[in-house]
């Protein structure tokens, strides 16, 4: 039986924004069969099985609630409504909007995993989930390239900015407990997990793998690079890519975004926001460019990215 996933997908017009609040088609926030995304998946599993179950239950409730639709410009209106009812999504009765990452933030909040930022998006999701300490990243093709070992409540997010979903049913070989992650990555290992680690190492030091680069083969050159990284960041210098090394390396290789997030208030204009946030109203075109805005009209509730000065 196919593994089911749930997510916020697209608005009723096939667009990222501009539609009517609420799910107009029954597909804006909905379930589907698992698929391998073209950008690849990273898999995060809650360490507490009860939290994983709550994440899945909240995603299913969102998919079943026709008051919840998709709109990237109104992405945090669901969070505001859900917060009023203790994140019991079934009790949200006011038409509102979300997007894929904002919905996962709500699912986490319902499980008591709070503190994820308003600007929680697929590009910064891995680092933010790691910071909570509530998740283990499941490494390797058995989790990332197939559904067989996935568990209900797992969070999947693309390896670069794109999409995120929650797993709603167990794969046929899902483990009963959190499986080991990367403690076994050492000399002799090969595959996509090794290549991903090497790519992170090259972001840290572009010259650390001079002969073979990110070839997916954990050889002596890679071991030396891992030991160098461990020494610099005051970790146990073993040459093994263990969990502590992974967390530190991923955090280094996925820096915080170069923008802050601001929710438009009643009476705001791009000029006013630019004056308050950037010190000069004439800089409002920078905000337009960063948010792909084609016009100057904005509305209350719109979430904008503001360049950090």
PDB file of C-alpha atoms in Angstrom:
ATOM      1  CA  UNK A   1       0.000   0.000   0.000  1.00  0.00           C
ATOM      2  CA  UNK A   2       1.312   3.427  -0.961  1.00  0.00           C
ATOM      3  CA  UNK A   3       2.601   5.690   1.805  1.00  0.00           C
ATOM      4  CA  UNK A   4       0.453   8.803   2.189  1.00  0.00           C
ATOM      5  CA  UNK A   5       1.806  12.318   2.704  1.00  0.00           C
ATOM      6  CA  UNK A   6       0.041  15.597   3.410  1.00  0.00           C
ATOM      7  CA  UNK A   7       0.968  19.182   2.582  1.00  0.00           C
ATOM      8  CA  UNK A   8      -0.151  22.639   1.544  1.00  0.00           C
ATOM      9  CA  UNK A   9       0.269  22.521  -2.234  1.00  0.00           C
ATOM     10  CA  UNK A  10      -1.138  25.306  -4.448  1.00  0.00           C
ATOM     11  CA  UNK A  11      -4.108  27.693  -4.585  1.00  0.00           C
ATOM     12  CA  UNK A  12      -7.359  27.150  -6.484  1.00  0.00           C
ATOM     13  CA  UNK A  13      -5.992  28.922  -9.553  1.00  0.00           C
ATOM     14  CA  UNK A  14      -2.735  27.015  -9.675  1.00  0.00           C
ATOM     15  CA  UNK A  15      -0.857  30.009  -8.279  1.00  0.00           C
ATOM     16  CA  UNK A  16       1.249  30.691  -5.198  1.00  0.00           C
ATOM     17  CA  UNK A  17      -0.959  33.576  -4.054  1.00  0.00           C
ATOM     18  CA  UNK A  18      -3.987  35.655  -4.902  1.00  0.00           C
ATOM     19  CA  UNK A  19      -6.812  33.189  -4.310  1.00  0.00           C
ATOM     20  CA  UNK A  20      -9.724  33.206  -1.896  1.00  0.00           C
ATOM     21  CA  UNK A  21      -9.177  32.248   1.738  1.00  0.00           C
ATOM     22  CA  UNK A  22      -9.990  28.630   2.528  1.00  0.00           C
ATOM     23  CA  UNK A  23      -9.661  25.510   0.398  1.00  0.00           C
ATOM     24  CA  UNK A  24     -11.749  26.187  -2.705  1.00  0.00           C
ATOM     25  CA  UNK A  25     -10.950  22.937  -4.513  1.00  0.00           C
ATOM     26  CA  UNK A  26     -10.308  20.390  -1.778  1.00  0.00           C
ATOM     27  CA  UNK A  27      -6.746  20.097  -3.097  1.00  0.00           C
ATOM     28  CA  UNK A  28      -5.048  23.258  -1.845  1.00  0.00           C
ATOM     29  CA  UNK A  29      -4.142  21.455   1.391  1.00  0.00           C
ATOM     30  CA  UNK A  30      -4.468  17.744   0.800  1.00  0.00           C
ATOM     31  CA  UNK A  31      -3.011  14.246   0.850  1.00  0.00           C
ATOM     32  CA  UNK A  32      -1.343  12.290  -1.934  1.00  0.00           C
ATOM     33  CA  UNK A  33       0.895   9.269  -2.412  1.00  0.00           C
ATOM     34  CA  UNK A  34       4.576   9.647  -1.532  1.00  0.00           C
ATOM     35  CA  UNK A  35       6.815  10.625  -4.454  1.00  0.00           C
ATOM     36  CA  UNK A  36      10.512  11.347  -4.921  1.00  0.00           C
ATOM     37  CA  UNK A  37      10.906  15.097  -5.381  1.00  0.00           C
ATOM     38  CA  UNK A  38      13.222  16.239  -8.168  1.00  0.00           C
ATOM     39  CA  UNK A  39      15.303  18.143  -5.597  1.00  0.00           C
ATOM     40  CA  UNK A  40      15.536  15.117  -3.305  1.00  0.00           C
ATOM     41  CA  UNK A  41      14.231  14.752   0.248  1.00  0.00           C
ATOM     42  CA  UNK A  42      15.787  15.213   3.651  1.00  0.00           C
ATOM     43  CA  UNK A  43      13.967  13.308   6.394  1.00  0.00           C
ATOM     44  CA  UNK A  44      13.455  14.499   9.973  1.00  0.00           C
ATOM     45  CA  UNK A  45      11.917  12.223  12.613  1.00  0.00           C
ATOM     46  CA  UNK A  46      10.659  13.409  15.996  1.00  0.00           C
ATOM     47  CA  UNK A  47      12.573  11.712  18.799  1.00  0.00           C
ATOM     48  CA  UNK A  48       9.373  11.429  20.843  1.00  0.00           C
ATOM     49  CA  UNK A  49       6.868   9.073  19.132  1.00  0.00           C
ATOM     50  CA  UNK A  50       3.972  10.977  20.743  1.00  0.00           C
ATOM     51  CA  UNK A  51       5.133  14.209  19.109  1.00  0.00           C
ATOM     52  CA  UNK A  52       5.483  12.460  15.740  1.00  0.00           C
ATOM     53  CA  UNK A  53       1.916  11.188  16.049  1.00  0.00           C
ATOM     54  CA  UNK A  54       0.630  14.663  16.902  1.00  0.00           C
ATOM     55  CA  UNK A  55       2.434  16.172  13.910  1.00  0.00           C
ATOM     56  CA  UNK A  56       0.720  13.620  11.643  1.00  0.00           C
ATOM     57  CA  UNK A  57      -2.701  14.114  13.247  1.00  0.00           C
ATOM     58  CA  UNK A  58      -2.479  17.876  12.802  1.00  0.00           C
ATOM     59  CA  UNK A  59      -1.461  17.568   9.163  1.00  0.00           C
ATOM     60  CA  UNK A  60      -4.374  15.205   8.505  1.00  0.00           C
ATOM     61  CA  UNK A  61      -6.758  17.595  10.274  1.00  0.00           C
ATOM     62  CA  UNK A  62      -5.483  20.471   8.115  1.00  0.00           C
ATOM     63  CA  UNK A  63      -6.073  18.425   4.963  1.00  0.00           C
ATOM     64  CA  UNK A  64      -9.619  17.697   6.157  1.00  0.00           C
ATOM     65  CA  UNK A  65     -10.473  21.308   7.100  1.00  0.00           C
ATOM     66  CA  UNK A  66     -11.885  23.261   4.168  1.00  0.00           C
ATOM     67  CA  UNK A  67     -11.297  26.552   5.980  1.00  0.00           C
ATOM     68  CA  UNK A  68      -7.562  26.184   5.346  1.00  0.00           C
ATOM     69  CA  UNK A  69      -6.300  27.167   1.900  1.00  0.00           C
ATOM     70  CA  UNK A  70      -2.998  28.011   0.214  1.00  0.00           C
ATOM     71  CA  UNK A  71      -1.478  31.465  -0.236  1.00  0.00           C
ATOM     72  CA  UNK A  72       2.183  32.364   0.248  1.00  0.00           C
ATOM     73  CA  UNK A  73       1.327  36.031   0.873  1.00  0.00           C
ATOM     74  CA  UNK A  74      -1.079  35.067   3.684  1.00  0.00           C
ATOM     75  CA  UNK A  75       0.958  32.095   4.895  1.00  0.00           C
ATOM     76  CA  UNK A  76       0.835  32.821   8.615  1.00  0.00           C
ATOM     77  CA  UNK A  77      -2.883  33.530   8.940  1.00  0.00           C
ATOM     78  CA  UNK A  78      -3.493  29.850   9.774  1.00  0.00           C
ATOM     79  CA  UNK A  79      -0.941  30.028  12.603  1.00  0.00           C
ATOM     80  CA  UNK A  80      -2.779  33.017  14.080  1.00  0.00           C
ATOM     81  CA  UNK A  81      -6.111  31.176  13.941  1.00  0.00           C
ATOM     82  CA  UNK A  82      -4.660  27.905  15.233  1.00  0.00           C
ATOM     83  CA  UNK A  83      -2.980  29.623  18.174  1.00  0.00           C
ATOM     84  CA  UNK A  84      -6.399  30.867  19.332  1.00  0.00           C
ATOM     85  CA  UNK A  85      -7.688  27.282  19.651  1.00  0.00           C
ATOM     86  CA  UNK A  86      -4.598  25.686  21.161  1.00  0.00           C
ATOM     87  CA  UNK A  87      -3.424  24.441  17.748  1.00  0.00           C
ATOM     88  CA  UNK A  88      -6.401  22.083  17.450  1.00  0.00           C
ATOM     89  CA  UNK A  89      -6.744  22.471  13.691  1.00  0.00           C
ATOM     90  CA  UNK A  90     -10.185  20.867  13.617  1.00  0.00           C
ATOM     91  CA  UNK A  91     -11.480  23.895  15.557  1.00  0.00           C
ATOM     92  CA  UNK A  92     -10.300  26.477  12.999  1.00  0.00           C
ATOM     93  CA  UNK A  93     -13.537  27.872  11.573  1.00  0.00           C
ATOM     94  CA  UNK A  94     -12.348  31.151  10.028  1.00  0.00           C
ATOM     95  CA  UNK A  95     -11.195  30.867   6.406  1.00  0.00           C
ATOM     96  CA  UNK A  96      -7.422  31.370   6.382  1.00  0.00           C
ATOM     97  CA  UNK A  97      -4.287  30.525   4.440  1.00  0.00           C
ATOM     98  CA  UNK A  98      -0.936  28.796   4.775  1.00  0.00           C
ATOM     99  CA  UNK A  99       1.849  27.376   2.641  1.00  0.00           C
ATOM    100  CA  UNK A 100       3.856  24.179   2.904  1.00  0.00           C
ATOM    101  CA  UNK A 101       6.446  25.299   5.458  1.00  0.00           C
ATOM    102  CA  UNK A 102       4.080  27.485   7.490  1.00  0.00           C
ATOM    103  CA  UNK A 103       1.787  24.460   7.861  1.00  0.00           C
ATOM    104  CA  UNK A 104       4.640  22.282   9.120  1.00  0.00           C
ATOM    105  CA  UNK A 105       5.370  25.014  11.675  1.00  0.00           C
ATOM    106  CA  UNK A 106       1.764  24.730  12.889  1.00  0.00           C
ATOM    107  CA  UNK A 107       2.061  20.923  13.043  1.00  0.00           C
ATOM    108  CA  UNK A 108       5.186  21.242  15.185  1.00  0.00           C
ATOM    109  CA  UNK A 109       3.525  23.785  17.480  1.00  0.00           C
ATOM    110  CA  UNK A 110       0.602  21.409  18.003  1.00  0.00           C
ATOM    111  CA  UNK A 111       3.132  18.839  19.236  1.00  0.00           C
ATOM    112  CA  UNK A 112       4.615  21.309  21.712  1.00  0.00           C
ATOM    113  CA  UNK A 113       7.647  22.087  19.533  1.00  0.00           C
ATOM    114  CA  UNK A 114       7.538  25.861  19.790  1.00  0.00           C
ATOM    115  CA  UNK A 115       9.940  28.653  18.939  1.00  0.00           C
ATOM    116  CA  UNK A 116      10.199  28.048  15.197  1.00  0.00           C
ATOM    117  CA  UNK A 117      10.459  31.506  13.577  1.00  0.00           C
ATOM    118  CA  UNK A 118       7.739  33.262  11.620  1.00  0.00           C
ATOM    119  CA  UNK A 119      10.086  33.137   8.644  1.00  0.00           C
ATOM    120  CA  UNK A 120      10.290  29.326   8.829  1.00  0.00           C
ATOM    121  CA  UNK A 121      10.711  28.220   5.201  1.00  0.00           C
ATOM    122  CA  UNK A 122      12.053  25.208   3.326  1.00  0.00           C
ATOM    123  CA  UNK A 123      15.448  26.841   2.844  1.00  0.00           C
ATOM    124  CA  UNK A 124      16.063  27.244   6.578  1.00  0.00           C
ATOM    125  CA  UNK A 125      13.892  24.384   7.823  1.00  0.00           C
ATOM    126  CA  UNK A 126      16.691  21.820   8.394  1.00  0.00           C
ATOM    127  CA  UNK A 127      18.753  24.163  10.563  1.00  0.00           C
ATOM    128  CA  UNK A 128      15.698  25.315  12.510  1.00  0.00           C
ATOM    129  CA  UNK A 129      14.455  21.774  13.130  1.00  0.00           C
ATOM    130  CA  UNK A 130      17.924  20.760  14.305  1.00  0.00           C
ATOM    131  CA  UNK A 131      18.029  23.701  16.713  1.00  0.00           C
ATOM    132  CA  UNK A 132      14.914  22.449  18.529  1.00  0.00           C
ATOM    133  CA  UNK A 133      16.703  19.248  19.565  1.00  0.00           C
ATOM    134  CA  UNK A 134      13.409  17.424  18.980  1.00  0.00           C
ATOM    135  CA  UNK A 135      14.330  15.707  15.712  1.00  0.00           C
ATOM    136  CA  UNK A 136      16.784  13.206  14.307  1.00  0.00           C
ATOM    137  CA  UNK A 137      17.715  13.476  10.636  1.00  0.00           C
ATOM    138  CA  UNK A 138      17.404  10.113   8.949  1.00  0.00           C
ATOM    139  CA  UNK A 139      20.361   9.781   6.612  1.00  0.00           C
ATOM    140  CA  UNK A 140      20.767   7.501   3.605  1.00  0.00           C
ATOM    141  CA  UNK A 141      18.955   6.368   0.480  1.00  0.00           C
ATOM    142  CA  UNK A 142      16.673   3.999   2.425  1.00  0.00           C
ATOM    143  CA  UNK A 143      14.954   7.063   3.925  1.00  0.00           C
ATOM    144  CA  UNK A 144      15.573   9.736   1.321  1.00  0.00           C
ATOM    145  CA  UNK A 145      14.894   7.909  -1.930  1.00  0.00           C
ATOM    146  CA  UNK A 146      12.056   5.528  -1.047  1.00  0.00           C
ATOM    147  CA  UNK A 147       9.061   5.350   1.273  1.00  0.00           C
ATOM    148  CA  UNK A 148       9.597   1.839   2.647  1.00  0.00           C
ATOM    149  CA  UNK A 149      11.276   2.943   5.906  1.00  0.00           C
ATOM    150  CA  UNK A 150       9.322   6.144   6.523  1.00  0.00           C
ATOM    151  CA  UNK A 151       7.174   6.551   9.633  1.00  0.00           C
ATOM    152  CA  UNK A 152       3.961   8.439  10.267  1.00  0.00           C
ATOM    153  CA  UNK A 153       4.917  11.924  11.467  1.00  0.00           C
ATOM    154  CA  UNK A 154       8.221  12.129   9.577  1.00  0.00           C
ATOM    155  CA  UNK A 155       8.856  15.551   8.039  1.00  0.00           C
ATOM    156  CA  UNK A 156      10.299  15.572   4.518  1.00  0.00           C
ATOM    157  CA  UNK A 157      11.862  18.735   3.113  1.00  0.00           C
ATOM    158  CA  UNK A 158      13.634  19.251  -0.195  1.00  0.00           C
ATOM    159  CA  UNK A 159      17.432  19.499  -0.143  1.00  0.00           C
ATOM    160  CA  UNK A 160      17.178  23.054  -1.447  1.00  0.00           C
ATOM    161  CA  UNK A 161      14.299  25.520  -1.210  1.00  0.00           C
ATOM    162  CA  UNK A 162      11.188  23.919  -2.628  1.00  0.00           C
ATOM    163  CA  UNK A 163       8.614  21.878  -0.725  1.00  0.00           C
ATOM    164  CA  UNK A 164       7.890  20.071   2.530  1.00  0.00           C
ATOM    165  CA  UNK A 165       5.380  17.380   3.509  1.00  0.00           C
ATOM    166  CA  UNK A 166       4.439  15.238   6.508  1.00  0.00           C
ATOM    167  CA  UNK A 167       4.215  11.450   6.264  1.00  0.00           C
ATOM    168  CA  UNK A 168       0.750  10.177   7.236  1.00  0.00           C
ATOM    169  CA  UNK A 169       1.209   6.398   7.068  1.00  0.00           C
ATOM    170  CA  UNK A 170       4.005   3.961   7.825  1.00  0.00           C
ATOM    171  CA  UNK A 171       6.150   2.354   5.168  1.00  0.00           C
ATOM    172  CA  UNK A 172       6.184  -1.439   5.048  1.00  0.00           C
ATOM    173  CA  UNK A 173       9.528  -1.624   6.887  1.00  0.00           C
ATOM    174  CA  UNK A 174       9.232   1.388   9.190  1.00  0.00           C
ATOM    175  CA  UNK A 175      11.287   0.924  12.335  1.00  0.00           C
ATOM    176  CA  UNK A 176       9.528   0.993  15.683  1.00  0.00           C
ATOM    177  CA  UNK A 177      12.157   3.353  17.114  1.00  0.00           C
ATOM    178  CA  UNK A 178      14.377   6.112  15.811  1.00  0.00           C
ATOM    179  CA  UNK A 179      17.060   4.457  13.719  1.00  0.00           C
ATOM    180  CA  UNK A 180      20.757   5.259  13.831  1.00  0.00           C
ATOM    181  CA  UNK A 181      21.662   8.196  11.647  1.00  0.00           C
ATOM    182  CA  UNK A 182      25.204   8.921  10.556  1.00  0.00           C
ATOM    183  CA  UNK A 183      27.298   7.303  13.289  1.00  0.00           C
ATOM    184  CA  UNK A 184      28.427   4.696  10.743  1.00  0.00           C
ATOM    185  CA  UNK A 185      29.706   7.108   8.076  1.00  0.00           C
ATOM    186  CA  UNK A 186      33.391   6.353   7.935  1.00  0.00           C
ATOM    187  CA  UNK A 187      36.119   5.177   5.565  1.00  0.00           C
ATOM    188  CA  UNK A 188      34.722   2.723   3.044  1.00  0.00           C
ATOM    189  CA  UNK A 189      31.185   4.095   2.990  1.00  0.00           C
ATOM    190  CA  UNK A 190      29.729   5.330  -0.283  1.00  0.00           C
ATOM    191  CA  UNK A 191      26.527   6.863  -1.565  1.00  0.00           C
ATOM    192  CA  UNK A 192      24.433  10.015  -1.494  1.00  0.00           C
ATOM    193  CA  UNK A 193      24.826  10.575   2.270  1.00  0.00           C
ATOM    194  CA  UNK A 194      28.606  10.654   1.867  1.00  0.00           C
ATOM    195  CA  UNK A 195      28.359  12.984  -1.111  1.00  0.00           C
ATOM    196  CA  UNK A 196      26.068  15.351   0.785  1.00  0.00           C
ATOM    197  CA  UNK A 197      28.549  15.429   3.681  1.00  0.00           C
ATOM    198  CA  UNK A 198      31.382  16.184   1.265  1.00  0.00           C
ATOM    199  CA  UNK A 199      29.407  19.026  -0.298  1.00  0.00           C
ATOM    200  CA  UNK A 200      28.914  20.519   3.161  1.00  0.00           C
ATOM    201  CA  UNK A 201      32.641  20.171   3.851  1.00  0.00           C
ATOM    202  CA  UNK A 202      33.421  22.049   0.649  1.00  0.00           C
ATOM    203  CA  UNK A 203      31.134  24.890   1.745  1.00  0.00           C
ATOM    204  CA  UNK A 204      33.208  25.085   4.909  1.00  0.00           C
ATOM    205  CA  UNK A 205      36.582  24.820   3.136  1.00  0.00           C
ATOM    206  CA  UNK A 206      36.623  24.866  -0.663  1.00  0.00           C
ATOM    207  CA  UNK A 207      40.114  23.316  -0.677  1.00  0.00           C
ATOM    208  CA  UNK A 208      39.568  20.483   1.816  1.00  0.00           C
ATOM    209  CA  UNK A 209      38.967  17.795  -0.855  1.00  0.00           C
ATOM    210  CA  UNK A 210      41.474  18.796  -3.549  1.00  0.00           C
ATOM    211  CA  UNK A 211      41.865  15.476  -5.344  1.00  0.00           C
ATOM    212  CA  UNK A 212      38.455  13.795  -5.425  1.00  0.00           C
ATOM    213  CA  UNK A 213      35.935  16.452  -4.391  1.00  0.00           C
ATOM    214  CA  UNK A 214      32.379  15.360  -3.592  1.00  0.00           C
ATOM    215  CA  UNK A 215      32.508  11.942  -5.250  1.00  0.00           C
ATOM    216  CA  UNK A 216      30.352  10.032  -2.758  1.00  0.00           C
ATOM    217  CA  UNK A 217      33.277   7.855  -1.652  1.00  0.00           C
ATOM    218  CA  UNK A 218      34.490   8.146   1.952  1.00  0.00           C
ATOM    219  CA  UNK A 219      38.241   7.684   1.523  1.00  0.00           C
ATOM    220  CA  UNK A 220      41.344   8.894   3.327  1.00  0.00           C
ATOM    221  CA  UNK A 221      41.026  12.396   1.879  1.00  0.00           C
ATOM    222  CA  UNK A 222      37.495  12.749   3.244  1.00  0.00           C
ATOM    223  CA  UNK A 223      38.556  11.376   6.617  1.00  0.00           C
ATOM    224  CA  UNK A 224      41.322  13.980   6.821  1.00  0.00           C
ATOM    225  CA  UNK A 225      38.817  16.734   5.994  1.00  0.00           C
ATOM    226  CA  UNK A 226      36.404  15.506   8.668  1.00  0.00           C
ATOM    227  CA  UNK A 227      39.200  15.429  11.262  1.00  0.00           C
ATOM    228  CA  UNK A 228      40.268  18.943  10.272  1.00  0.00           C
ATOM    229  CA  UNK A 229      36.706  20.188  10.716  1.00  0.00           C
ATOM    230  CA  UNK A 230      36.336  18.407  14.062  1.00  0.00           C
ATOM    231  CA  UNK A 231      39.577  19.907  15.331  1.00  0.00           C
ATOM    232  CA  UNK A 232      38.626  23.448  14.295  1.00  0.00           C
ATOM    233  CA  UNK A 233      35.212  23.208  15.990  1.00  0.00           C
ATOM    234  CA  UNK A 234      36.549  21.483  19.123  1.00  0.00           C
ATOM    235  CA  UNK A 235      34.758  18.176  18.559  1.00  0.00           C
ATOM    236  CA  UNK A 236      36.123  14.696  19.213  1.00  0.00           C
ATOM    237  CA  UNK A 237      38.712  14.225  16.454  1.00  0.00           C
ATOM    238  CA  UNK A 238      37.838  10.744  15.206  1.00  0.00           C
ATOM    239  CA  UNK A 239      37.460  11.150  11.448  1.00  0.00           C
ATOM    240  CA  UNK A 240      34.005   9.573  11.787  1.00  0.00           C
ATOM    241  CA  UNK A 241      31.067  11.667  10.614  1.00  0.00           C
ATOM    242  CA  UNK A 242      29.011  11.288  13.784  1.00  0.00           C
ATOM    243  CA  UNK A 243      25.876  13.121  14.900  1.00  0.00           C
ATOM    244  CA  UNK A 244      27.709  15.934  16.701  1.00  0.00           C
ATOM    245  CA  UNK A 245      29.858  16.583  13.626  1.00  0.00           C
ATOM    246  CA  UNK A 246      26.840  16.512  11.313  1.00  0.00           C
ATOM    247  CA  UNK A 247      24.873  19.038  13.377  1.00  0.00           C
ATOM    248  CA  UNK A 248      27.821  21.439  13.532  1.00  0.00           C
ATOM    249  CA  UNK A 249      28.672  21.068   9.833  1.00  0.00           C
ATOM    250  CA  UNK A 250      25.078  21.463   8.611  1.00  0.00           C
ATOM    251  CA  UNK A 251      24.641  24.558  10.765  1.00  0.00           C
ATOM    252  CA  UNK A 252      27.813  26.049   9.257  1.00  0.00           C
ATOM    253  CA  UNK A 253      26.858  25.168   5.679  1.00  0.00           C
ATOM    254  CA  UNK A 254      23.301  26.498   5.908  1.00  0.00           C
ATOM    255  CA  UNK A 255      23.696  30.046   7.240  1.00  0.00           C
ATOM    256  CA  UNK A 256      20.834  32.147   8.501  1.00  0.00           C
ATOM    257  CA  UNK A 257      18.929  34.031   5.773  1.00  0.00           C
ATOM    258  CA  UNK A 258      20.063  37.526   4.803  1.00  0.00           C
ATOM    259  CA  UNK A 259      16.622  38.924   5.510  1.00  0.00           C
ATOM    260  CA  UNK A 260      14.152  39.362   8.341  1.00  0.00           C
ATOM    261  CA  UNK A 261      10.432  38.707   8.099  1.00  0.00           C
ATOM    262  CA  UNK A 262       7.762  41.364   8.589  1.00  0.00           C
ATOM    263  CA  UNK A 263       3.969  41.009   8.554  1.00  0.00           C
ATOM    264  CA  UNK A 264       2.251  43.989   6.929  1.00  0.00           C
ATOM    265  CA  UNK A 265      -0.003  45.950   9.291  1.00  0.00           C
ATOM    266  CA  UNK A 266      -3.060  48.073   8.508  1.00  0.00           C
ATOM    267  CA  UNK A 267      -1.919  51.444   7.160  1.00  0.00           C
ATOM    268  CA  UNK A 268       1.472  50.193   5.989  1.00  0.00           C
ATOM    269  CA  UNK A 269       2.970  51.024   2.604  1.00  0.00           C
ATOM    270  CA  UNK A 270       6.199  49.873   1.014  1.00  0.00           C
ATOM    271  CA  UNK A 271       7.628  53.355   1.486  1.00  0.00           C
ATOM    272  CA  UNK A 272       6.688  53.390   5.185  1.00  0.00           C
ATOM    273  CA  UNK A 273       8.149  49.935   5.791  1.00  0.00           C
ATOM    274  CA  UNK A 274      11.371  50.834   3.950  1.00  0.00           C
ATOM    275  CA  UNK A 275      11.691  54.002   6.007  1.00  0.00           C
ATOM    276  CA  UNK A 276      11.208  52.120   9.310  1.00  0.00           C
ATOM    277  CA  UNK A 277      13.262  49.031   8.469  1.00  0.00           C
ATOM    278  CA  UNK A 278      15.889  50.317   6.034  1.00  0.00           C
ATOM    279  CA  UNK A 279      16.143  53.924   7.208  1.00  0.00           C
ATOM    280  CA  UNK A 280      15.036  55.404   3.901  1.00  0.00           C
ATOM    281  CA  UNK A 281      11.629  55.132   2.227  1.00  0.00           C
ATOM    282  CA  UNK A 282      13.254  55.445  -1.180  1.00  0.00           C
ATOM    283  CA  UNK A 283      14.773  51.999  -0.675  1.00  0.00           C
ATOM    284  CA  UNK A 284      11.370  50.300  -1.066  1.00  0.00           C
ATOM    285  CA  UNK A 285      12.367  48.830  -4.499  1.00  0.00           C
ATOM    286  CA  UNK A 286      14.757  46.548  -2.575  1.00  0.00           C
ATOM    287  CA  UNK A 287      11.765  45.066  -0.754  1.00  0.00           C
ATOM    288  CA  UNK A 288       9.829  44.687  -4.003  1.00  0.00           C
ATOM    289  CA  UNK A 289      12.723  42.881  -5.666  1.00  0.00           C
ATOM    290  CA  UNK A 290      13.322  40.494  -2.761  1.00  0.00           C
ATOM    291  CA  UNK A 291       9.630  39.533  -2.657  1.00  0.00           C
ATOM    292  CA  UNK A 292       9.059  39.415  -6.441  1.00  0.00           C
ATOM    293  CA  UNK A 293       6.368  42.092  -6.209  1.00  0.00           C
ATOM    294  CA  UNK A 294       5.184  43.578  -9.493  1.00  0.00           C
ATOM    295  CA  UNK A 295       3.154  46.423  -7.981  1.00  0.00           C
ATOM    296  CA  UNK A 296       3.285  48.816  -5.047  1.00  0.00           C
ATOM    297  CA  UNK A 297      -0.020  47.851  -3.397  1.00  0.00           C
ATOM    298  CA  UNK A 298       0.253  45.681  -0.279  1.00  0.00           C
ATOM    299  CA  UNK A 299      -2.344  44.521   2.225  1.00  0.00           C
ATOM    300  CA  UNK A 300      -2.469  43.719   5.921  1.00  0.00           C
ATOM    301  CA  UNK A 301      -1.355  40.176   6.711  1.00  0.00           C
ATOM    302  CA  UNK A 302       1.096  39.956   3.816  1.00  0.00           C
ATOM    303  CA  UNK A 303       4.405  38.481   4.972  1.00  0.00           C
ATOM    304  CA  UNK A 304       7.407  40.290   3.487  1.00  0.00           C
ATOM    305  CA  UNK A 305      11.112  39.525   3.498  1.00  0.00           C
ATOM    306  CA  UNK A 306      13.071  42.638   4.489  1.00  0.00           C
ATOM    307  CA  UNK A 307      16.782  42.873   3.573  1.00  0.00           C
ATOM    308  CA  UNK A 308      19.048  42.911   6.594  1.00  0.00           C
ATOM    309  CA  UNK A 309      21.114  46.093   6.749  1.00  0.00           C
TER     310      UNK A 309
END
